[in-house]
């Protein structure tokens, strides 16, 4: 609804009068400010102080005012408006940004995103990102469900710690050069690309594959710092020749996994091992890691477990169709 000047002025005055009454009521008979001008100046200082503290979440759509960030054109416009007494809005410097425009538009943001440590590309975003100038302190980068562009030429920010791809991403990653600071990578539903030639970042601690991933793991060189490895619904590849890193503490297999594990060389530091719905393989000959604390089998598991020499470290054995059993060693 668009109001004319007379209506707007009347409503503005009514709002100001209501604010006057409310402030005086909560602050005593004498009030705590001497004039509306003083209140406006105090509000401006509060606004400036809030904008200097980069804690807000900015969602950038087509209709977001460019005046919210200080690129050169907006800065000039803001300066002109301030000189005319029409605007006192300070630049917004958010910590988290959800971006729903083309990446080309990011070039006009100047230093507005210097404080951003979380950048989310919206669900409809599907543009190249190989020429993006990333915020210098970016720690977390999330792509929405429609993103499916090559990332093999992307220069990731050195500060990046977490990278998440959305539902639609399914591009080769063998030539991708990841940031050395990266600690977590998660692939979404559709990703199903070979990973034998991937050079994982040395700092990687958590790796998650989504629903469609079903690629061989033999020959994969894992990060020596990897601690948590998760496979999605359709993964069902042999793992008896896979060289898991010694650093792994948790492995989760999804719904479809049903491969023999008697000859698997498990990581020496493994503490939690989870098998999904369809797993139903013999486990009497398995060499369980001495560090294992928790072991879970899915609802289709029917193999006998009596007489198995469990590791002394095992604290809980869960079989889906039987009660969860704390072990008494």
mmCIF file of C-alpha atoms in Angstrom, residues 30-328:
data_model
loop_
_atom_site.group_PDB
_atom_site.id
_atom_site.type_symbol
_atom_site.label_atom_id
_atom_site.label_comp_id
_atom_site.label_asym_id
_atom_site.label_seq_id
_atom_site.Cartn_x
_atom_site.Cartn_y
_atom_site.Cartn_z
ATOM 1 C CA UNK A 30 9.700 13.328 34.380
ATOM 2 C CA UNK A 31 10.839 11.172 31.477
ATOM 3 C CA UNK A 32 14.445 10.474 30.610
ATOM 4 C CA UNK A 33 14.969 12.595 27.511
ATOM 5 C CA UNK A 34 14.365 16.297 26.952
ATOM 6 C CA UNK A 35 13.351 16.416 23.267
ATOM 7 C CA UNK A 36 12.429 14.342 20.235
ATOM 8 C CA UNK A 37 15.645 15.510 18.584
ATOM 9 C CA UNK A 38 17.632 14.105 21.477
ATOM 10 C CA UNK A 39 15.782 10.769 21.113
ATOM 11 C CA UNK A 40 16.461 10.708 17.376
ATOM 12 C CA UNK A 41 20.162 11.379 17.927
ATOM 13 C CA UNK A 42 20.334 8.631 20.572
ATOM 14 C CA UNK A 43 18.572 6.219 18.204
ATOM 15 C CA UNK A 44 21.019 7.083 15.441
ATOM 16 C CA UNK A 45 23.988 6.364 17.689
ATOM 17 C CA UNK A 46 22.420 3.057 18.704
ATOM 18 C CA UNK A 47 21.865 2.177 15.044
ATOM 19 C CA UNK A 48 25.471 3.034 14.190
ATOM 20 C CA UNK A 49 26.774 0.956 17.097
ATOM 21 C CA UNK A 50 24.645 -2.033 16.036
ATOM 22 C CA UNK A 51 25.814 -1.821 12.441
ATOM 23 C CA UNK A 52 29.469 -1.746 13.551
ATOM 24 C CA UNK A 53 28.995 -5.110 15.275
ATOM 25 C CA UNK A 54 28.805 -7.655 12.415
ATOM 26 C CA UNK A 55 26.358 -10.197 13.836
ATOM 27 C CA UNK A 56 23.399 -10.002 11.439
ATOM 28 C CA UNK A 57 22.192 -12.352 8.684
ATOM 29 C CA UNK A 58 21.622 -10.681 5.319
ATOM 30 C CA UNK A 59 19.556 -12.380 2.597
ATOM 31 C CA UNK A 60 20.288 -10.760 -0.765
ATOM 32 C CA UNK A 61 17.361 -10.815 -3.194
ATOM 33 C CA UNK A 62 16.679 -8.699 -6.265
ATOM 34 C CA UNK A 63 14.711 -6.176 -4.239
ATOM 35 C CA UNK A 64 17.311 -5.668 -1.495
ATOM 36 C CA UNK A 65 18.424 -2.047 -1.399
ATOM 37 C CA UNK A 66 21.972 -1.555 -2.608
ATOM 38 C CA UNK A 67 22.330 1.071 0.115
ATOM 39 C CA UNK A 68 22.702 -1.766 2.611
ATOM 40 C CA UNK A 69 26.289 -2.386 1.584
ATOM 41 C CA UNK A 70 29.026 0.151 0.823
ATOM 42 C CA UNK A 71 30.202 -0.498 -2.720
ATOM 43 C CA UNK A 72 31.295 2.624 -4.570
ATOM 44 C CA UNK A 73 27.995 3.533 -6.266
ATOM 45 C CA UNK A 74 25.949 3.002 -3.121
ATOM 46 C CA UNK A 75 28.501 4.901 -1.069
ATOM 47 C CA UNK A 76 28.212 7.877 -3.387
ATOM 48 C CA UNK A 77 24.422 7.725 -3.302
ATOM 49 C CA UNK A 78 24.424 7.433 0.480
ATOM 50 C CA UNK A 79 26.773 10.395 0.841
ATOM 51 C CA UNK A 80 24.535 12.495 -1.398
ATOM 52 C CA UNK A 81 21.411 11.518 0.557
ATOM 53 C CA UNK A 82 23.095 12.234 3.860
ATOM 54 C CA UNK A 83 24.163 15.656 2.639
ATOM 55 C CA UNK A 84 20.526 16.345 1.726
ATOM 56 C CA UNK A 85 19.338 15.140 5.113
ATOM 57 C CA UNK A 86 17.381 12.263 3.545
ATOM 58 C CA UNK A 87 19.302 9.223 4.840
ATOM 59 C CA UNK A 88 21.431 8.350 7.844
ATOM 60 C CA UNK A 89 21.494 4.581 7.225
ATOM 61 C CA UNK A 90 24.980 3.220 7.917
ATOM 62 C CA UNK A 91 26.457 0.400 5.869
ATOM 63 C CA UNK A 92 25.473 -3.140 6.847
ATOM 64 C CA UNK A 93 28.332 -5.548 7.542
ATOM 65 C CA UNK A 94 26.817 -9.002 8.135
ATOM 66 C CA UNK A 95 28.493 -12.176 9.378
ATOM 67 C CA UNK A 96 26.169 -14.494 7.455
ATOM 68 C CA UNK A 97 24.923 -13.910 3.906
ATOM 69 C CA UNK A 98 22.402 -15.892 1.876
ATOM 70 C CA UNK A 99 22.996 -14.936 -1.756
ATOM 71 C CA UNK A 100 20.194 -15.391 -4.324
ATOM 72 C CA UNK A 101 21.611 -13.374 -7.229
ATOM 73 C CA UNK A 102 24.191 -14.059 -9.935
ATOM 74 C CA UNK A 103 27.797 -14.097 -8.698
ATOM 75 C CA UNK A 104 28.594 -11.153 -10.970
ATOM 76 C CA UNK A 105 26.588 -8.971 -8.599
ATOM 77 C CA UNK A 106 28.988 -9.792 -5.765
ATOM 78 C CA UNK A 107 31.660 -7.659 -7.437
ATOM 79 C CA UNK A 108 29.717 -4.557 -6.431
ATOM 80 C CA UNK A 109 29.720 -5.290 -2.716
ATOM 81 C CA UNK A 110 33.103 -3.698 -2.039
ATOM 82 C CA UNK A 111 34.256 -4.278 1.528
ATOM 83 C CA UNK A 112 30.732 -4.933 2.819
ATOM 84 C CA UNK A 113 31.429 -8.659 3.166
ATOM 85 C CA UNK A 114 34.770 -8.367 4.953
ATOM 86 C CA UNK A 115 33.230 -9.697 8.166
ATOM 87 C CA UNK A 116 31.245 -12.538 6.545
ATOM 88 C CA UNK A 117 32.218 -15.988 7.820
ATOM 89 C CA UNK A 118 29.141 -17.918 6.540
ATOM 90 C CA UNK A 119 28.042 -17.685 2.891
ATOM 91 C CA UNK A 120 24.959 -19.562 1.661
ATOM 92 C CA UNK A 121 24.000 -19.720 -2.001
ATOM 93 C CA UNK A 122 20.218 -20.080 -2.222
ATOM 94 C CA UNK A 123 18.361 -23.053 -3.668
ATOM 95 C CA UNK A 124 17.874 -21.450 -7.103
ATOM 96 C CA UNK A 125 21.538 -20.397 -7.399
ATOM 97 C CA UNK A 126 23.354 -22.076 -10.334
ATOM 98 C CA UNK A 127 26.137 -19.797 -11.537
ATOM 99 C CA UNK A 128 29.902 -20.137 -12.014
ATOM 100 C CA UNK A 129 31.957 -19.462 -8.909
ATOM 101 C CA UNK A 130 35.478 -19.702 -10.343
ATOM 102 C CA UNK A 131 35.807 -15.906 -10.497
ATOM 103 C CA UNK A 132 34.274 -15.069 -7.150
ATOM 104 C CA UNK A 133 36.263 -12.882 -4.774
ATOM 105 C CA UNK A 134 35.523 -14.603 -1.490
ATOM 106 C CA UNK A 135 35.241 -12.806 1.852
ATOM 107 C CA UNK A 136 38.730 -12.899 3.404
ATOM 108 C CA UNK A 137 37.565 -14.608 6.613
ATOM 109 C CA UNK A 138 35.022 -17.024 5.128
ATOM 110 C CA UNK A 139 34.759 -20.207 7.215
ATOM 111 C CA UNK A 140 31.574 -21.915 6.020
ATOM 112 C CA UNK A 141 30.295 -22.168 2.428
ATOM 113 C CA UNK A 142 26.971 -23.826 1.532
ATOM 114 C CA UNK A 143 25.538 -24.398 -1.951
ATOM 115 C CA UNK A 144 21.783 -24.778 -2.468
ATOM 116 C CA UNK A 145 19.934 -27.616 -4.174
ATOM 117 C CA UNK A 146 20.150 -26.351 -7.802
ATOM 118 C CA UNK A 147 23.890 -25.695 -7.933
ATOM 119 C CA UNK A 148 25.633 -28.031 -10.425
ATOM 120 C CA UNK A 149 28.637 -26.232 -11.869
ATOM 121 C CA UNK A 150 32.238 -27.304 -12.266
ATOM 122 C CA UNK A 151 34.433 -26.298 -9.326
ATOM 123 C CA UNK A 152 37.790 -27.567 -10.594
ATOM 124 C CA UNK A 153 39.076 -24.020 -11.240
ATOM 125 C CA UNK A 154 37.755 -22.455 -8.066
ATOM 126 C CA UNK A 155 40.328 -20.818 -5.797
ATOM 127 C CA UNK A 156 38.775 -21.537 -2.414
ATOM 128 C CA UNK A 157 39.489 -19.052 0.407
ATOM 129 C CA UNK A 158 42.352 -20.080 2.662
ATOM 130 C CA UNK A 159 40.203 -19.539 5.736
ATOM 131 C CA UNK A 160 37.493 -22.030 4.639
ATOM 132 C CA UNK A 161 36.744 -24.798 7.150
ATOM 133 C CA UNK A 162 33.392 -26.241 6.023
ATOM 134 C CA UNK A 163 32.145 -26.875 2.469
ATOM 135 C CA UNK A 164 28.651 -28.249 1.772
ATOM 136 C CA UNK A 165 27.234 -29.088 -1.656
ATOM 137 C CA UNK A 166 23.480 -29.231 -2.191
ATOM 138 C CA UNK A 167 21.151 -31.822 -3.658
ATOM 139 C CA UNK A 168 21.895 -31.278 -7.358
ATOM 140 C CA UNK A 169 25.702 -31.137 -7.414
ATOM 141 C CA UNK A 170 27.228 -33.968 -9.467
ATOM 142 C CA UNK A 171 30.408 -32.765 -11.145
ATOM 143 C CA UNK A 172 33.864 -34.461 -11.237
ATOM 144 C CA UNK A 173 36.166 -33.398 -8.414
ATOM 145 C CA UNK A 174 39.391 -35.178 -9.368
ATOM 146 C CA UNK A 175 41.048 -31.892 -10.384
ATOM 147 C CA UNK A 176 39.683 -29.783 -7.549
ATOM 148 C CA UNK A 177 42.283 -28.133 -5.350
ATOM 149 C CA UNK A 178 40.806 -27.664 -1.896
ATOM 150 C CA UNK A 179 41.894 -25.201 0.738
ATOM 151 C CA UNK A 180 44.434 -26.576 3.223
ATOM 152 C CA UNK A 181 42.289 -25.258 6.054
ATOM 153 C CA UNK A 182 39.197 -27.305 5.099
ATOM 154 C CA UNK A 183 37.948 -29.578 7.903
ATOM 155 C CA UNK A 184 34.491 -30.719 6.725
ATOM 156 C CA UNK A 185 33.154 -31.635 3.263
ATOM 157 C CA UNK A 186 29.599 -32.833 2.633
ATOM 158 C CA UNK A 187 28.216 -33.938 -0.736
ATOM 159 C CA UNK A 188 24.477 -33.873 -1.390
ATOM 160 C CA UNK A 189 21.944 -36.322 -2.765
ATOM 161 C CA UNK A 190 22.954 -36.569 -6.446
ATOM 162 C CA UNK A 191 26.748 -36.689 -6.140
ATOM 163 C CA UNK A 192 28.117 -39.919 -7.636
ATOM 164 C CA UNK A 193 31.567 -39.261 -9.073
ATOM 165 C CA UNK A 194 34.846 -41.246 -8.806
ATOM 166 C CA UNK A 195 37.047 -40.275 -5.878
ATOM 167 C CA UNK A 196 40.194 -42.385 -6.455
ATOM 168 C CA UNK A 197 42.137 -39.427 -7.874
ATOM 169 C CA UNK A 198 40.910 -36.809 -5.429
ATOM 170 C CA UNK A 199 43.523 -35.038 -3.356
ATOM 171 C CA UNK A 200 41.747 -34.461 -0.066
ATOM 172 C CA UNK A 201 42.950 -31.543 2.065
ATOM 173 C CA UNK A 202 45.423 -32.584 4.749
ATOM 174 C CA UNK A 203 43.279 -30.896 7.413
ATOM 175 C CA UNK A 204 40.053 -32.792 6.532
ATOM 176 C CA UNK A 205 38.313 -34.288 9.583
ATOM 177 C CA UNK A 206 34.763 -35.092 8.383
ATOM 178 C CA UNK A 207 33.647 -36.409 4.978
ATOM 179 C CA UNK A 208 30.016 -37.151 4.080
ATOM 180 C CA UNK A 209 28.700 -38.737 0.880
ATOM 181 C CA UNK A 210 25.040 -38.395 -0.038
ATOM 182 C CA UNK A 211 22.296 -40.786 -1.129
ATOM 183 C CA UNK A 212 23.395 -41.613 -4.706
ATOM 184 C CA UNK A 213 27.114 -42.118 -4.069
ATOM 185 C CA UNK A 214 28.220 -45.640 -5.026
ATOM 186 C CA UNK A 215 31.806 -45.500 -6.247
ATOM 187 C CA UNK A 216 34.768 -47.859 -5.597
ATOM 188 C CA UNK A 217 37.035 -46.884 -2.720
ATOM 189 C CA UNK A 218 40.013 -49.078 -3.509
ATOM 190 C CA UNK A 219 42.961 -46.813 -4.268
ATOM 191 C CA UNK A 220 41.544 -43.762 -2.505
ATOM 192 C CA UNK A 221 44.160 -41.787 -0.594
ATOM 193 C CA UNK A 222 42.367 -40.431 2.431
ATOM 194 C CA UNK A 223 43.397 -37.459 4.503
ATOM 195 C CA UNK A 224 45.613 -38.538 7.407
ATOM 196 C CA UNK A 225 43.517 -36.360 9.743
ATOM 197 C CA UNK A 226 40.103 -37.826 8.772
ATOM 198 C CA UNK A 227 38.031 -38.731 11.840
ATOM 199 C CA UNK A 228 34.450 -39.207 10.600
ATOM 200 C CA UNK A 229 33.356 -40.915 7.350
ATOM 201 C CA UNK A 230 29.683 -41.260 6.369
ATOM 202 C CA UNK A 231 28.172 -43.065 3.369
ATOM 203 C CA UNK A 232 24.655 -42.529 2.034
ATOM 204 C CA UNK A 233 21.740 -44.736 1.152
ATOM 205 C CA UNK A 234 22.977 -46.501 -2.009
ATOM 206 C CA UNK A 235 26.644 -47.120 -1.250
ATOM 207 C CA UNK A 236 27.375 -50.840 -1.657
ATOM 208 C CA UNK A 237 30.981 -51.346 -2.746
ATOM 209 C CA UNK A 238 33.583 -53.846 -1.446
ATOM 210 C CA UNK A 239 35.786 -52.412 1.292
ATOM 211 C CA UNK A 240 38.119 -55.348 1.986
ATOM 212 C CA UNK A 241 40.988 -53.665 0.092
ATOM 213 C CA UNK A 242 40.336 -50.148 1.269
ATOM 214 C CA UNK A 243 43.132 -48.521 3.262
ATOM 215 C CA UNK A 244 41.238 -46.437 5.792
ATOM 216 C CA UNK A 245 43.311 -43.788 7.573
ATOM 217 C CA UNK A 246 44.500 -44.655 11.072
ATOM 218 C CA UNK A 247 42.923 -41.426 12.349
ATOM 219 C CA UNK A 248 39.315 -42.547 11.684
ATOM 220 C CA UNK A 249 37.097 -42.648 14.785
ATOM 221 C CA UNK A 250 33.678 -43.159 13.213
ATOM 222 C CA UNK A 251 32.398 -44.915 10.059
ATOM 223 C CA UNK A 252 28.725 -45.044 9.113
ATOM 224 C CA UNK A 253 27.420 -47.222 6.273
ATOM 225 C CA UNK A 254 23.988 -46.476 4.848
ATOM 226 C CA UNK A 255 20.798 -48.323 3.973
ATOM 227 C CA UNK A 256 22.068 -50.556 1.097
ATOM 228 C CA UNK A 257 25.523 -51.630 2.238
ATOM 229 C CA UNK A 258 25.874 -55.422 2.367
ATOM 230 C CA UNK A 259 29.469 -56.475 1.642
ATOM 231 C CA UNK A 260 31.720 -59.007 3.430
ATOM 232 C CA UNK A 261 33.862 -57.434 6.155
ATOM 233 C CA UNK A 262 35.915 -60.429 7.415
ATOM 234 C CA UNK A 263 39.066 -59.238 5.634
ATOM 235 C CA UNK A 264 38.648 -55.528 6.273
ATOM 236 C CA UNK A 265 41.554 -53.806 7.983
ATOM 237 C CA UNK A 266 39.806 -51.396 10.333
ATOM 238 C CA UNK A 267 41.512 -48.214 11.575
ATOM 239 C CA UNK A 268 43.256 -48.695 14.914
ATOM 240 C CA UNK A 269 41.537 -45.642 16.429
ATOM 241 C CA UNK A 270 37.968 -46.560 15.372
ATOM 242 C CA UNK A 271 35.437 -46.031 18.185
ATOM 243 C CA UNK A 272 32.031 -46.149 16.462
ATOM 244 C CA UNK A 273 30.966 -48.413 13.573
ATOM 245 C CA UNK A 274 27.420 -48.356 12.142
ATOM 246 C CA UNK A 275 25.910 -50.710 9.540
ATOM 247 C CA UNK A 276 22.581 -49.930 7.899
ATOM 248 C CA UNK A 277 19.305 -51.645 7.063
ATOM 249 C CA UNK A 278 20.412 -54.363 4.578
ATOM 250 C CA UNK A 279 23.706 -55.466 6.125
ATOM 251 C CA UNK A 280 23.650 -59.216 6.828
ATOM 252 C CA UNK A 281 27.163 -60.674 6.674
ATOM 253 C CA UNK A 282 29.038 -63.112 8.898
ATOM 254 C CA UNK A 283 31.056 -61.365 11.602
ATOM 255 C CA UNK A 284 32.762 -64.253 13.452
ATOM 256 C CA UNK A 285 36.017 -63.843 11.499
ATOM 257 C CA UNK A 286 36.160 -60.063 11.731
ATOM 258 C CA UNK A 287 39.218 -58.528 13.367
ATOM 259 C CA UNK A 288 37.568 -55.784 15.362
ATOM 260 C CA UNK A 289 39.754 -52.792 16.286
ATOM 261 C CA UNK A 290 40.902 -52.776 19.913
ATOM 262 C CA UNK A 291 39.563 -49.218 20.298
ATOM 263 C CA UNK A 292 35.936 -49.974 19.285
ATOM 264 C CA UNK A 293 33.338 -48.706 21.780
ATOM 265 C CA UNK A 294 30.039 -48.805 19.867
ATOM 266 C CA UNK A 295 28.838 -51.240 17.165
ATOM 267 C CA UNK A 296 25.412 -51.106 15.461
ATOM 268 C CA UNK A 297 23.707 -53.467 12.995
ATOM 269 C CA UNK A 298 20.531 -52.786 11.013
ATOM 270 C CA UNK A 299 17.178 -54.548 10.995
ATOM 271 C CA UNK A 300 18.107 -57.210 8.381
ATOM 272 C CA UNK A 301 21.124 -58.445 10.313
ATOM 273 C CA UNK A 302 20.519 -62.110 11.253
ATOM 274 C CA UNK A 303 24.072 -63.477 11.593
ATOM 275 C CA UNK A 304 24.903 -65.165 14.911
ATOM 276 C CA UNK A 305 26.933 -63.180 17.402
ATOM 277 C CA UNK A 306 27.296 -65.788 20.166
ATOM 278 C CA UNK A 307 30.866 -66.701 20.968
ATOM 279 C CA UNK A 308 32.423 -63.728 19.212
ATOM 280 C CA UNK A 309 35.572 -62.401 20.815
ATOM 281 C CA UNK A 310 34.592 -58.759 21.140
ATOM 282 C CA UNK A 311 37.270 -56.172 21.921
ATOM 283 C CA UNK A 312 37.593 -55.224 25.594
ATOM 284 C CA UNK A 313 36.823 -51.600 24.688
ATOM 285 C CA UNK A 314 33.306 -52.379 23.344
ATOM 286 C CA UNK A 315 30.658 -50.738 25.525
ATOM 287 C CA UNK A 316 27.472 -51.087 23.473
ATOM 288 C CA UNK A 317 26.281 -53.531 20.812
ATOM 289 C CA UNK A 318 23.055 -52.616 19.006
ATOM 290 C CA UNK A 319 21.126 -54.965 16.701
ATOM 291 C CA UNK A 320 17.993 -53.317 15.349
ATOM 292 C CA UNK A 321 15.616 -56.257 15.764
ATOM 293 C CA UNK A 322 16.890 -57.020 19.271
ATOM 294 C CA UNK A 323 17.115 -54.836 22.389
ATOM 295 C CA UNK A 324 20.152 -52.601 22.641
ATOM 296 C CA UNK A 325 22.671 -54.420 24.784
ATOM 297 C CA UNK A 326 25.254 -52.817 27.066
ATOM 298 C CA UNK A 327 28.018 -55.411 27.171
ATOM 299 C CA UNK A 328 29.314 -56.904 30.391
#
